[in-house]
PDB file of C-alpha atoms in Angstrom:
ATOM      1  CA  MET A 311      11.903 -19.657  27.022  1.00 94.00           C
ATOM      2  CA  ASN A 312      12.492 -20.624  23.391  1.00 94.00           C
ATOM      3  CA  PHE A 313       9.517 -20.816  21.024  1.00 94.00           C
ATOM      4  CA  ARG A 314       9.477 -22.297  17.544  1.00 94.00           C
ATOM      5  CA  VAL A 315       6.885 -21.885  14.796  1.00 93.00           C
ATOM      6  CA  GLU A 316       6.798 -24.650  12.181  1.00 93.00           C
ATOM      7  CA  ILE A 317       5.503 -23.755   8.718  1.00 92.00           C
ATOM      8  CA  LYS A 318       4.021 -26.352   6.376  1.00 91.00           C
ATOM      9  CA  ALA A 319       2.923 -25.976   2.755  1.00 89.00           C
ATOM     10  CA  ASP A 320       0.474 -28.547   1.369  1.00 88.00           C
ATOM     11  CA  GLY A 321       1.380 -30.891   4.220  1.00 86.00           C
ATOM     12  CA  ALA A 322       5.126 -30.682   3.622  1.00 86.00           C
ATOM     13  CA  ASP A 323       7.519 -29.074   6.083  1.00 87.00           C
ATOM     14  CA  LEU A 324       8.662 -25.721   4.745  1.00 85.00           C
ATOM     15  CA  ARG A 325      10.788 -24.213   7.478  1.00 86.00           C
ATOM     16  CA  GLY A 326      10.727 -23.239  11.113  1.00 91.00           C
ATOM     17  CA  VAL A 327      11.433 -19.982  12.871  1.00 92.00           C
ATOM     18  CA  SER A 328      12.377 -19.744  16.512  1.00 94.00           C
ATOM     19  CA  GLY A 329      13.034 -17.046  19.055  1.00 94.00           C
ATOM     20  CA  GLU A 330      13.593 -16.404  22.725  1.00 95.00           C
ATOM     21  CA  ILE A 331      10.587 -15.017  24.608  1.00 96.00           C
ATOM     22  CA  SER A 332      11.548 -13.498  27.942  1.00 96.00           C
ATOM     23  CA  GLY A 333      11.787 -10.264  29.903  1.00 96.00           C
ATOM     24  CA  THR A 334       9.014  -7.831  30.707  1.00 97.00           C
ATOM     25  CA  LEU A 335       5.502  -8.132  29.316  1.00 97.00           C
ATOM     26  CA  ALA A 336       6.203  -5.400  26.757  1.00 94.00           C
ATOM     27  CA  GLU A 337       9.413  -7.151  25.675  1.00 95.00           C
ATOM     28  CA  ARG A 338       7.612 -10.488  25.290  1.00 95.00           C
ATOM     29  CA  GLU A 339       4.890  -8.880  23.202  1.00 93.00           C
ATOM     30  CA  ARG A 340       7.509  -7.359  20.899  1.00 92.00           C
ATOM     31  CA  GLN A 341       9.462 -10.633  20.657  1.00 94.00           C
ATOM     32  CA  LEU A 342       6.324 -12.598  19.775  1.00 94.00           C
ATOM     33  CA  ARG A 343       5.378 -10.023  17.159  1.00 92.00           C
ATOM     34  CA  ASP A 344       8.818 -10.311  15.575  1.00 92.00           C
ATOM     35  CA  LEU A 345       8.639 -14.117  15.666  1.00 95.00           C
ATOM     36  CA  PHE A 346       5.299 -14.258  13.881  1.00 94.00           C
ATOM     37  CA  ARG A 347       6.451 -11.613  11.400  1.00 93.00           C
ATOM     38  CA  LEU A 348       9.293 -13.935  10.401  1.00 93.00           C
ATOM     39  CA  ALA A 349       6.826 -16.796   9.947  1.00 94.00           C
ATOM     40  CA  GLU A 350       4.455 -14.632   7.903  1.00 95.00           C
ATOM     41  CA  ALA A 351       7.253 -13.377   5.651  1.00 94.00           C
ATOM     42  CA  ALA A 352       8.520 -16.924   5.056  1.00 94.00           C
ATOM     43  CA  ALA A 353       5.045 -18.215   4.161  1.00 95.00           C
ATOM     44  CA  LEU A 354       4.291 -15.276   1.861  1.00 96.00           C
ATOM     45  CA  GLU A 355       7.630 -15.526   0.081  1.00 95.00           C
ATOM     46  CA  HIS A 356       7.232 -19.286  -0.397  1.00 94.00           C
ATOM     47  CA  SER A 357       3.751 -18.880  -1.875  1.00 95.00           C
ATOM     48  CA  MET A 358       4.901 -16.135  -4.265  1.00 95.00           C
ATOM     49  CA  ARG A 359       7.790 -18.269  -5.464  1.00 94.00           C
ATOM     50  CA  LEU A 360       6.106 -21.641  -5.879  1.00 92.00           C
ATOM     51  CA  ASP A 361       2.376 -20.951  -6.282  1.00 93.00           C
ATOM     52  CA  GLN A 362       2.407 -18.905  -9.488  1.00 93.00           C
ATOM     53  CA  PRO A 363      -0.597 -19.312 -11.812  1.00 93.00           C
ATOM     54  CA  GLU A 364      -0.012 -19.964 -15.492  1.00 92.00           C
ATOM     55  CA  VAL A 365      -0.008 -16.806 -17.570  1.00 91.00           C
ATOM     56  CA  PRO A 366      -0.968 -16.784 -21.273  1.00 91.00           C
ATOM     57  CA  ARG A 367       1.899 -15.705 -23.509  1.00 93.00           C
ATOM     58  CA  PRO A 368       1.317 -11.985 -24.178  1.00 94.00           C
ATOM     59  CA  GLN A 369       1.046 -10.542 -27.674  1.00 94.00           C
ATOM     60  CA  CYS A 370       2.796  -7.491 -29.099  1.00 95.00           C
ATOM     61  CA  CYS A 371       3.057  -6.112 -32.625  1.00 93.00           C
ATOM     62  CA  GLY A 372       0.712  -8.861 -33.804  1.00 91.00           C
ATOM     63  CA  ARG A 373       2.858 -11.763 -32.640  1.00 93.00           C
ATOM     64  CA  PRO A 374       3.590 -13.709 -29.433  1.00 94.00           C
ATOM     65  CA  MET A 375       6.282 -12.284 -27.195  1.00 96.00           C
ATOM     66  CA  ASN A 376       9.405 -14.320 -26.460  1.00 95.00           C
ATOM     67  CA  LYS A 377      10.174 -15.782 -23.052  1.00 94.00           C
ATOM     68  CA  LYS A 378      13.191 -14.160 -21.451  1.00 94.00           C
ATOM     69  CA  ARG A 379      15.009 -14.596 -18.160  1.00 93.00           C
ATOM     70  CA  LEU A 380      13.504 -14.596 -14.692  1.00 95.00           C
ATOM     71  CA  ARG A 381      13.670 -11.243 -12.937  1.00 95.00           C
ATOM     72  CA  SER A 382      13.733 -10.782  -9.184  1.00 96.00           C
ATOM     73  CA  ARG A 383      11.037  -8.693  -7.478  1.00 96.00           C
ATOM     74  CA  GLN A 384      11.222  -7.338  -3.956  1.00 95.00           C
ATOM     75  CA  LEU A 385       8.456  -5.774  -1.877  1.00 95.00           C
ATOM     76  CA  LEU A 386       8.322  -4.370   1.611  1.00 95.00           C
ATOM     77  CA  THR A 387       5.376  -5.843   3.529  1.00 96.00           C
ATOM     78  CA  PRO A 388       4.155  -5.466   7.138  1.00 94.00           C
ATOM     79  CA  ALA A 389       6.073  -8.700   7.812  1.00 94.00           C
ATOM     80  CA  GLY A 390       9.311  -7.481   6.234  1.00 93.00           C
ATOM     81  CA  VAL A 391      10.972  -7.786   2.834  1.00 95.00           C
ATOM     82  CA  VAL A 392       9.699 -10.527   0.506  1.00 96.00           C
ATOM     83  CA  THR A 393      11.571 -11.567  -2.665  1.00 97.00           C
ATOM     84  CA  TRP A 394      10.582 -13.838  -5.562  1.00 97.00           C
ATOM     85  CA  ASP A 395      11.250 -14.342  -9.292  1.00 96.00           C
ATOM     86  CA  ARG A 396       8.892 -14.044 -12.265  1.00 95.00           C
ATOM     87  CA  ARG A 397       9.164 -14.416 -16.023  1.00 95.00           C
ATOM     88  CA  VAL A 398       9.909 -11.513 -18.363  1.00 96.00           C
ATOM     89  CA  TYR A 399       8.515 -11.504 -21.923  1.00 96.00           C
ATOM     90  CA  GLN A 400       9.984  -9.432 -24.759  1.00 96.00           C
ATOM     91  CA  CYS A 401       8.577  -8.479 -28.156  1.00 95.00           C
ATOM     92  CA  PRO A 402      10.852  -9.711 -30.994  1.00 93.00           C
ATOM     93  CA  HIS A 403       9.859  -6.701 -33.101  1.00 92.00           C
ATOM     94  CA  CYS A 404       9.936  -3.603 -30.841  1.00 94.00           C
ATOM     95  CA  ASP A 405      11.820  -5.082 -27.827  1.00 93.00           C
ATOM     96  CA  ARG A 406       9.036  -4.055 -25.445  1.00 94.00           C
ATOM     97  CA  GLN A 407       9.111  -6.059 -22.212  1.00 94.00           C
ATOM     98  CA  LEU A 408       6.191  -7.205 -20.068  1.00 95.00           C
ATOM     99  CA  ILE A 409       5.793  -9.138 -16.826  1.00 95.00           C
ATOM    100  CA  PRO A 410       2.170 -10.341 -17.042  1.00 95.00           C
ATOM    101  CA  LEU A 411       2.315 -12.236 -13.735  1.00 95.00           C
ATOM    102  CA  ASP A 412       2.628  -8.930 -11.870  1.00 95.00           C
ATOM    103  CA  ASP A 413      -0.631  -7.684 -13.358  1.00 93.00           C
ATOM    104  CA  LEU A 414      -2.372 -11.002 -12.731  1.00 94.00           C
ATOM    105  CA  LEU A 415      -1.394 -11.026  -9.050  1.00 94.00           C
ATOM    106  CA  GLY A 416      -1.988  -7.303  -8.560  1.00 93.00           C
ATOM    107  CA  VAL A 417       1.640  -6.564  -7.687  1.00 94.00           C
ATOM    108  CA  PRO A 418       2.076  -2.778  -7.396  1.00 90.00           C
ATOM    109  CA  ARG A 419       4.759  -0.899  -9.289  1.00 86.00           C
ATOM    110  CA  GLY A 420       6.185   0.686  -6.150  1.00 87.00           C
ATOM    111  CA  GLN A 421       8.136  -0.878  -3.308  1.00 91.00           C
ATOM    112  CA  LEU A 422       5.293  -1.250  -0.782  1.00 94.00           C
ATOM    113  CA  SER A 423       2.879  -4.184  -0.677  1.00 95.00           C
ATOM    114  CA  PRO A 424      -0.859  -3.403  -0.924  1.00 94.00           C
ATOM    115  CA  ARG A 425      -1.474  -4.040   2.784  1.00 95.00           C
ATOM    116  CA  LEU A 426       1.461  -1.899   3.885  1.00 95.00           C
ATOM    117  CA  ALA A 427       0.412   0.851   1.482  1.00 93.00           C
ATOM    118  CA  ASN A 428      -3.115   0.802   2.922  1.00 93.00           C
ATOM    119  CA  LEU A 429      -1.746   1.040   6.460  1.00 94.00           C
ATOM    120  CA  GLY A 430       0.435   3.979   5.509  1.00 93.00           C
ATOM    121  CA  MET A 431      -2.392   5.856   3.785  1.00 91.00           C
ATOM    122  CA  ASP A 432      -4.684   5.254   6.769  1.00 90.00           C
ATOM    123  CA  PHE A 433      -2.110   6.937   8.993  1.00 90.00           C
ATOM    124  CA  VAL A 434      -1.327   9.931   6.749  1.00 87.00           C
ATOM    125  CA  GLN A 435      -5.006  10.821   6.551  1.00 81.00           C
ATOM    126  CA  VAL A 436      -4.853  12.071  10.137  1.00 79.00           C
ATOM    127  CA  GLU A 437      -1.133  12.623  10.776  1.00 81.00           C
ATOM    128  CA  SER A 438       1.958  14.009   9.104  1.00 84.00           C
ATOM    129  CA  TYR A 439       4.151  11.740   7.003  1.00 86.00           C
ATOM    130  CA  GLU A 440       6.845  11.680   9.691  1.00 89.00           C
ATOM    131  CA  GLN A 441       4.298  10.664  12.331  1.00 90.00           C
ATOM    132  CA  ALA A 442       2.924   7.963  10.017  1.00 91.00           C
ATOM    133  CA  VAL A 443       6.436   6.571   9.509  1.00 93.00           C
ATOM    134  CA  GLU A 444       6.991   6.464  13.272  1.00 93.00           C
ATOM    135  CA  LYS A 445       3.640   4.759  13.863  1.00 93.00           C
ATOM    136  CA  LEU A 446       4.382   2.081  11.237  1.00 93.00           C
ATOM    137  CA  LYS A 447       7.695   1.410  12.960  1.00 93.00           C
ATOM    138  CA  ARG A 448       6.191   1.352  16.443  1.00 91.00           C
ATOM    139  CA  GLN A 449       3.046  -0.668  15.730  1.00 89.00           C
ATOM    140  CA  HIS A 450       4.216  -2.987  12.951  1.00 89.00           C
ATOM    141  CA  GLY A 451       8.007  -3.059  13.297  1.00 89.00           C
ATOM    142  CA  VAL A 452       8.599  -2.012   9.682  1.00 92.00           C
ATOM    143  CA  SER A 453      10.706   0.934   8.494  1.00 93.00           C
ATOM    144  CA  VAL A 454       9.215   2.928   5.610  1.00 93.00           C
ATOM    145  CA  ALA A 455      10.877   5.969   4.064  1.00 92.00           C
ATOM    146  CA  THR A 456       8.920   9.213   4.298  1.00 90.00           C
ATOM    147  CA  ARG A 457       9.421   9.772   0.576  1.00 89.00           C
ATOM    148  CA  SER A 458       7.747   6.413  -0.154  1.00 91.00           C
ATOM    149  CA  LEU A 459       4.550   7.574   1.571  1.00 90.00           C
ATOM    150  CA  VAL A 460       4.739  10.967  -0.166  1.00 87.00           C
ATOM    151  CA  ASN A 461       5.074   9.298  -3.574  1.00 87.00           C
ATOM    152  CA  LEU A 462       2.265   6.865  -2.792  1.00 88.00           C
ATOM    153  CA  ALA A 463      -0.073   9.679  -1.771  1.00 84.00           C
ATOM    154  CA  GLY A 464       0.833  11.507  -4.982  1.00 82.00           C
ATOM    155  CA  GLN A 465      -0.229   8.465  -7.007  1.00 81.00           C
ATOM    156  CA  ILE A 466      -3.442   7.780  -5.108  1.00 79.00           C
ATOM    157  CA  GLY A 467      -4.610  11.392  -4.786  1.00 73.00           C
ATOM    158  CA  PRO A 468      -5.311  12.141  -8.481  1.00 76.00           C
ATOM    159  CA  ALA A 469      -6.962   8.740  -8.983  1.00 75.00           C
ATOM    160  CA  THR A 470      -9.201   9.318  -5.961  1.00 73.00           C
ATOM    161  CA  GLN A 471     -10.146  12.798  -7.151  1.00 74.00           C
ATOM    162  CA  ALA A 472     -11.023  11.460 -10.606  1.00 78.00           C
ATOM    163  CA  PHE A 473     -13.170   8.710  -9.080  1.00 76.00           C
ATOM    164  CA  LEU A 474     -15.038  11.159  -6.859  1.00 71.00           C
ATOM    165  CA  ARG A 475     -15.523  13.558  -9.751  1.00 74.00           C
ATOM    166  CA  ASP A 476     -16.981  10.821 -11.972  1.00 76.00           C
ATOM    167  CA  HIS A 477     -19.236   9.405  -9.230  1.00 70.00           C
ATOM    168  CA  GLN A 478     -20.278  12.578  -7.458  1.00 66.00           C
ATOM    169  CA  PRO A 479     -23.971  13.348  -8.058  1.00 63.00           C
ATOM    170  CA  GLN A 480     -24.602  16.778  -9.508  1.00 62.00           C
ATOM    171  CA  ASP A 481     -28.179  17.209  -8.326  1.00 63.00           C
ATOM    172  CA  TRP A 482     -27.605  20.438  -6.441  1.00 65.00           C
ATOM    173  CA  PRO A 483     -30.734  21.907  -4.850  1.00 67.00           C
ATOM    174  CA  SER A 484     -32.743  24.275  -7.036  1.00 68.00           C
ATOM    175  CA  GLU A 485     -34.386  25.990  -4.069  1.00 73.00           C
ATOM    176  CA  PRO A 486     -32.602  28.159  -1.498  1.00 76.00           C
ATOM    177  CA  ILE A 487     -31.286  26.279   1.536  1.00 77.00           C
ATOM    178  CA  ASP A 488     -32.557  27.489   4.899  1.00 78.00           C
ATOM    179  CA  ARG A 489     -29.541  26.278   6.845  1.00 81.00           C
ATOM    180  CA  LEU A 490     -26.204  25.017   5.488  1.00 82.00           C
ATOM    181  CA  TYR A 491     -23.762  23.087   7.674  1.00 85.00           C
ATOM    182  CA  VAL A 492     -20.089  23.276   6.744  1.00 87.00           C
ATOM    183  CA  GLY A 493     -17.345  21.068   8.153  1.00 86.00           C
ATOM    184  CA  CYS A 494     -13.656  21.083   7.306  1.00 85.00           C
ATOM    185  CA  ASP A 495     -10.408  19.558   8.470  1.00 84.00           C
ATOM    186  CA  GLY A 496      -6.801  19.662   7.379  1.00 81.00           C
ATOM    187  CA  VAL A 497      -3.707  17.508   7.186  1.00 77.00           C
ATOM    188  CA  MET A 498      -0.062  18.456   6.717  1.00 78.00           C
ATOM    189  CA  THR A 499       1.444  17.322   3.426  1.00 76.00           C
ATOM    190  CA  CYS A 500       4.955  17.583   2.059  1.00 75.00           C
ATOM    191  CA  THR A 501       5.571  19.671  -1.074  1.00 74.00           C
ATOM    192  CA  ASN A 502       8.382  19.616  -3.625  1.00 70.00           C
ATOM    193  CA  GLU A 503       9.473  23.122  -2.591  1.00 76.00           C
ATOM    194  CA  VAL A 504      12.761  23.474  -0.734  1.00 78.00           C
ATOM    195  CA  GLY A 505      13.053  26.050   2.029  1.00 80.00           C
ATOM    196  CA  GLU A 506      16.008  28.223   2.970  1.00 83.00           C
ATOM    197  CA  ASP A 507      17.176  25.547   5.396  1.00 85.00           C
ATOM    198  CA  GLY A 508      17.413  23.029   2.540  1.00 81.00           C
ATOM    199  CA  ARG A 509      14.467  20.970   3.764  1.00 83.00           C
ATOM    200  CA  LEU A 510      11.198  20.301   1.954  1.00 81.00           C
ATOM    201  CA  LYS A 511       8.368  22.655   2.833  1.00 82.00           C
ATOM    202  CA  TRP A 512       5.104  21.449   4.341  1.00 83.00           C
ATOM    203  CA  ARG A 513       1.633  22.906   3.907  1.00 80.00           C
ATOM    204  CA  GLU A 514      -1.807  22.133   5.255  1.00 82.00           C
ATOM    205  CA  VAL A 515      -4.386  20.733   2.851  1.00 79.00           C
ATOM    206  CA  LYS A 516      -7.995  21.220   3.888  1.00 79.00           C
ATOM    207  CA  VAL A 517     -11.075  19.230   2.901  1.00 80.00           C
ATOM    208  CA  GLY A 518     -14.562  20.658   3.355  1.00 83.00           C
ATOM    209  CA  CYS A 519     -18.040  19.109   3.326  1.00 84.00           C
ATOM    210  CA  CYS A 520     -21.456  20.765   3.126  1.00 84.00           C
ATOM    211  CA  PHE A 521     -24.621  19.326   4.709  1.00 84.00           C
ATOM    212  CA  TRP A 522     -28.248  20.422   4.431  1.00 84.00           C
ATOM    213  CA  TYR A 523     -31.784  19.124   4.763  1.00 82.00           C
ATOM    214  CA  ASP A 524     -34.380  19.217   2.010  1.00 77.00           C
ATOM    215  CA  ALA A 525     -38.081  19.909   2.459  1.00 74.00           C
ATOM    216  CA  SER A 526     -38.702  16.221   3.228  1.00 76.00           C
ATOM    217  CA  GLY A 527     -36.119  16.168   6.007  1.00 76.00           C
ATOM    218  CA  HIS A 528     -33.579  14.098   4.053  1.00 80.00           C
ATOM    219  CA  THR A 529     -29.895  14.814   4.591  1.00 81.00           C
ATOM    220  CA  HIS A 530     -27.666  15.772   1.670  1.00 79.00           C
ATOM    221  CA  LYS A 531     -23.912  16.214   1.680  1.00 78.00           C
ATOM    222  CA  ARG A 532     -21.273  17.360  -0.772  1.00 74.00           C
TER     223      ARG A 532
END
């Protein structure tokens, strides 16, 4: 049986995607997922290309920057690859270039969309990078390089540590604690070290938490 999904934008026909749905139940589920992924990618790409908010002309070296050519941008999303163009601005004095629309829309500097990056980081919290890559492929039908997840974790990790350090209360108990509860867990992470077999080495990173009760029976954790 052939199914077709019609996509409209502001009441106007945009495009349609179609696909054959047949076979076993598992095959039909996969075919429907792929069909709706095509529709989602088409709608997202269309909105990024045609629904771009106006951006004030940026300043540099005390003067407005010049408009330059459009530059293509490509991101991998849970629905597949999405491509669109945006305007580049260049300083006439120092030749510095900016793309203010990226900052306005929250477009990341890497190759993964925010939603795909969040999915990947959710998986690597409890599994190895290779297992996370396999789960993204199996559950969402998208192929992500292991190195992309490693690089993403390397960017997020220091920022997360800095946030926790700045927001972690420092009111440690002044009185001795009768009973201290300690919990810890670990996750395998890839290092930059190369082993004798020419492959990157892995090591386990552990995170620990301490729990205790104060004299009033309130729970504290660090």
